[in-house]
Amino acid sequence: MKEIDPARIPRHIAIIMDGNGRWAQKHSLGRVLGHRKGAESVRATVKTCRRLGVPYLTLYAFSMENWLRPKEEVRALIQLLREYLDGEIQEMMDRDIRLAAIGDLDSLGDPVRTKLQEAIDKTARNQGMVLNLALSYGGRDEIVRAARNLVSDALAGIIKPEEVTKELYRRYLYTTGLPDPDLLIRTGGECRVSNFLLWQMAYTEFYFTDVLWPDFREQHLLEAIADYQQRERRFGMTSDQLCRT
Ligand code: FPP
């Protein structure tokens, strides 16, 4: 197992869980079974993050673009989410995990939306870790939605154009109240961001691995964190400047 420095655990880890379909194909199974196996990796990853003391974990569970997949697959993904919420709520309570969600949640439909809200409400006082699920989420859509609400507030006289700053803009994003991710992990071998947290990842460290999401376990997470801990985050400054701060 990789050695990691417990004093420098990323505050916020975001994960693009890719490779369920390929995992299924590799094992001569249907795509849905790949997602089902992927849900096991979700459980394992949440557990490890909680144990390591990661304060925020955001998982890209369903993108806006995923609605374009075959109806059966979409239905299965929504069903898996329902099962996950049913099965994990007690675990979240036991482990002091607060559930949050970002995205166009209303588009998920009433039954799952209600279940999600119940889980969010039930875990609202938990303080050990925030598990944030990105559901029907798209980064550009989030930015457009924020702009729309901001313009609407400006027209209503609630804000003035000169008051629009990065800090104010943040308050209109789904992620208001969450810190930006320190580390993005993408499994499945692709090296792109796929419309995920576009505003928030301005200074995020990226880690790409060929491991398919259903195979992703504690050792892989530790490898990603160890890699992150070797990087020097300069936020646009020089190394010398960083040494002096
Ligand atoms: C990408 O794999 C993964 C998804 C589109 C969905 C992620 C969902 C899960 C991990 C399971 C359920 C989640 C929760 C929170 C219970 P892909 O299908 O694009 O894989 P491929 O690129 O190999 O085809």
XYZ file of C-alpha atoms and ligand atoms in Angstrom:
269
model
C 0.000 0.000 0.000
C 1.170 3.509 -0.823
C 2.409 5.656 2.048
C 0.512 8.888 2.325
C 1.012 11.887 4.580
C -2.046 12.114 6.852
C -1.350 15.816 7.395
C -1.788 16.618 3.683
C -4.973 14.823 2.731
C -6.819 16.693 -0.059
C -9.699 18.674 1.349
C -11.935 17.946 -1.617
C -11.616 14.994 -4.001
C -13.770 14.868 -7.137
C -14.055 11.671 -9.185
C -15.156 10.954 -12.746
C -16.114 7.306 -12.423
C -15.476 6.009 -15.921
C -15.128 2.546 -17.396
C -18.207 0.654 -16.167
C -19.226 -0.284 -19.710
C -15.767 -1.496 -20.670
C -15.472 -3.471 -17.449
C -18.744 -5.210 -18.299
C -17.588 -5.931 -21.834
C -14.303 -7.329 -20.564
C -16.248 -9.736 -18.367
C -18.822 -10.556 -21.092
C -21.606 -8.931 -19.061
C -24.258 -6.336 -19.885
C -23.428 -2.647 -19.321
C -25.904 -2.413 -16.451
C -23.928 -5.005 -14.492
C -20.879 -2.812 -14.994
C -22.719 0.067 -13.323
C -23.890 -2.249 -10.548
C -20.317 -3.292 -9.909
C -19.401 0.413 -10.074
C -21.783 1.097 -7.204
C -19.625 -1.252 -5.090
C -16.601 0.930 -5.860
C -18.646 3.928 -4.741
C -19.282 2.249 -1.383
C -15.621 1.308 -0.963
C -14.391 4.783 -1.952
C -16.757 6.588 0.403
C -15.611 4.339 3.234
C -11.919 4.949 2.539
C -12.330 8.711 2.152
C -14.178 8.852 5.461
C -11.467 6.800 7.157
C -8.699 8.996 5.747
C -10.466 12.153 6.870
C -11.230 13.608 3.418
C -13.763 16.357 4.237
C -15.463 16.552 0.810
C -15.958 13.902 -1.870
C -17.827 14.697 -5.103
C -18.796 11.845 -7.435
C -19.919 12.358 -11.033
C -22.745 9.811 -10.919
C -24.887 11.005 -13.820
C -24.097 13.704 -16.355
C -26.558 15.797 -18.373
C -25.209 13.993 -21.421
C -25.988 10.584 -19.875
C -29.696 11.233 -20.604
C -28.821 10.487 -24.237
C -27.930 6.850 -23.436
C -30.368 4.028 -24.271
C -33.544 4.312 -22.168
C -32.878 0.973 -20.456
C -29.456 2.085 -19.281
C -30.782 5.422 -18.012
C -33.541 3.628 -16.129
C -31.013 1.212 -14.606
C -28.734 4.064 -13.481
C -31.627 5.852 -11.772
C -32.682 2.568 -10.163
C -29.127 2.022 -8.898
C -29.190 5.472 -7.350
C -32.446 4.636 -5.564
C -30.994 1.386 -4.286
C -27.867 3.186 -3.182
C -29.858 5.750 -1.218
C -31.991 3.049 0.403
C -29.028 0.862 1.222
C -26.559 3.474 2.409
C -28.568 5.923 4.475
C -27.908 4.010 7.716
C -24.224 3.768 6.850
C -24.145 7.547 6.295
C -25.725 8.096 9.697
C -23.350 5.637 11.391
C -20.305 7.219 9.770
C -21.449 10.810 10.290
C -21.599 11.520 6.529
C -23.696 14.357 5.146
C -25.220 13.791 1.715
C -25.401 16.644 -0.781
C -26.281 16.744 -4.478
C -25.602 19.097 -7.374
C -27.206 19.248 -10.794
C -30.632 19.590 -12.330
C -32.173 17.406 -9.625
C -35.789 17.999 -10.649
C -35.134 16.251 -13.953
C -34.513 13.000 -12.034
C -38.266 12.612 -11.570
C -40.366 12.692 -8.442
C -39.739 9.343 -6.719
C -35.951 9.555 -6.768
C -35.933 13.331 -6.187
C -38.018 12.831 -3.026
C -35.838 9.982 -1.813
C -32.743 12.077 -2.422
C -34.168 15.024 -0.521
C -35.119 12.769 2.395
C -31.565 11.457 2.590
C -30.145 14.994 2.358
C -32.453 16.154 5.152
C -31.815 13.138 7.347
C -28.028 13.521 7.141
C -28.028 17.337 7.281
C -26.458 17.515 10.748
C -23.665 15.019 10.088
C -20.207 16.535 10.172
C -17.663 13.818 9.429
C -17.622 14.194 5.643
C -19.717 15.613 2.818
C -20.595 13.109 0.081
C -21.698 15.215 -2.860
C -23.368 13.434 -5.787
C -23.364 15.167 -9.173
C -26.653 14.067 -10.767
C -27.975 15.273 -14.086
C -25.021 17.625 -13.834
C -23.294 19.629 -16.565
C -20.622 22.253 -15.924
C -21.662 24.595 -18.725
C -25.309 24.272 -17.740
C -24.360 25.186 -14.195
C -22.535 28.306 -15.393
C -25.439 29.335 -17.643
C -27.964 28.746 -14.861
C -25.876 30.897 -12.517
C -25.689 33.676 -15.123
C -29.445 33.526 -15.650
C -30.180 33.837 -11.934
C -27.625 36.587 -11.553
C -29.111 38.617 -14.424
C -32.544 38.100 -12.975
C -31.356 39.432 -9.574
C -29.702 42.383 -11.326
C -32.914 43.224 -13.172
C -34.800 43.013 -9.887
C -32.334 45.521 -8.423
C -30.968 43.022 -5.864
C -27.400 43.352 -7.210
C -25.571 46.026 -9.204
C -23.278 45.151 -12.146
C -20.230 46.532 -10.290
C -20.928 44.123 -7.426
C -20.408 41.091 -9.680
C -17.144 39.439 -8.631
C -15.814 35.881 -8.665
C -16.887 35.530 -5.043
C -20.426 36.702 -5.791
C -20.655 34.509 -8.896
C -19.736 31.455 -6.819
C -22.834 31.962 -4.724
C -24.958 31.291 -7.811
C -23.296 27.937 -8.571
C -24.646 24.586 -7.389
C -21.485 24.154 -5.342
C -21.943 27.240 -3.202
C -20.555 26.454 0.233
C -18.212 23.708 -1.008
C -14.478 24.319 -1.453
C -13.042 23.817 -4.956
C -11.683 20.299 -5.562
C -7.981 19.874 -4.779
C -7.756 16.603 -6.668
C -9.703 15.247 -9.623
C -9.427 11.531 -10.267
C -10.653 10.075 -13.545
C -10.680 6.332 -14.016
C -11.055 4.411 -17.283
C -8.059 5.805 -19.170
C -9.622 8.879 -20.789
C -7.883 12.201 -20.143
C -10.613 14.831 -20.275
C -12.947 16.712 -17.924
C -16.228 15.931 -19.700
C -18.119 19.033 -18.582
C -17.439 18.395 -14.887
C -17.014 21.264 -12.395
C -15.616 23.602 -15.048
C -15.597 26.735 -12.892
C -14.447 24.943 -9.751
C -11.452 23.120 -11.258
C -9.419 26.187 -12.198
C -6.553 25.081 -9.882
C -7.379 21.420 -9.320
C -4.676 18.766 -9.713
C -5.684 16.100 -12.249
C -4.950 12.394 -11.867
C -5.826 9.966 -14.648
C -5.661 6.202 -14.264
C -6.352 3.309 -16.626
C -8.081 1.377 -13.841
C -11.741 0.845 -14.753
C -14.129 2.232 -12.141
C -15.549 -1.157 -11.023
C -11.974 -2.241 -10.202
C -11.143 0.958 -8.284
C -10.349 0.181 -4.652
C -8.511 1.622 -1.658
C -5.016 0.978 -3.050
C -5.858 3.002 -6.195
C -7.199 5.898 -4.162
C -4.071 5.879 -2.012
C -1.917 5.920 -5.159
C -3.824 8.959 -6.432
C -3.444 10.782 -3.117
C 0.269 9.907 -2.900
C 0.756 11.294 -6.417
C -1.129 14.465 -5.470
C 1.034 14.902 -2.383
C 4.157 14.999 -4.535
C 2.938 17.937 -6.552
C 3.729 21.550 -5.873
C 0.608 23.678 -6.132
C 1.648 27.172 -7.116
C -1.685 28.835 -7.966
C 0.108 30.969 -10.571
C 2.978 31.975 -8.246
C 6.658 30.961 -8.356
C 8.221 28.250 -6.168
C 10.227 30.919 -4.311
C 7.127 32.860 -3.466
C 5.488 29.730 -2.095
C 8.487 29.011 0.167
C 8.117 32.462 1.683
C 4.392 32.069 2.495
C -19.257 5.876 -16.709
O -19.008 4.591 -17.221
C -20.115 5.837 -15.547
C -21.381 6.341 -15.504
C -22.008 6.971 -16.665
C -22.235 6.254 -14.313
C -21.579 6.175 -12.975
C -22.434 5.366 -12.083
C -22.039 4.509 -11.140
C -20.633 4.329 -10.777
C -22.974 3.626 -10.396
C -24.011 4.234 -9.579
C -23.619 5.395 -8.747
C -24.083 5.623 -7.508
C -23.759 6.881 -6.822
C -24.899 4.643 -6.826
P -19.326 4.289 -18.759
O -20.616 3.588 -18.816
O -19.244 5.530 -19.564
O -18.136 3.342 -19.090
P -17.487 3.106 -20.534
O -16.795 4.389 -20.922
O -16.524 2.001 -20.288
O -18.593 2.721 -21.470
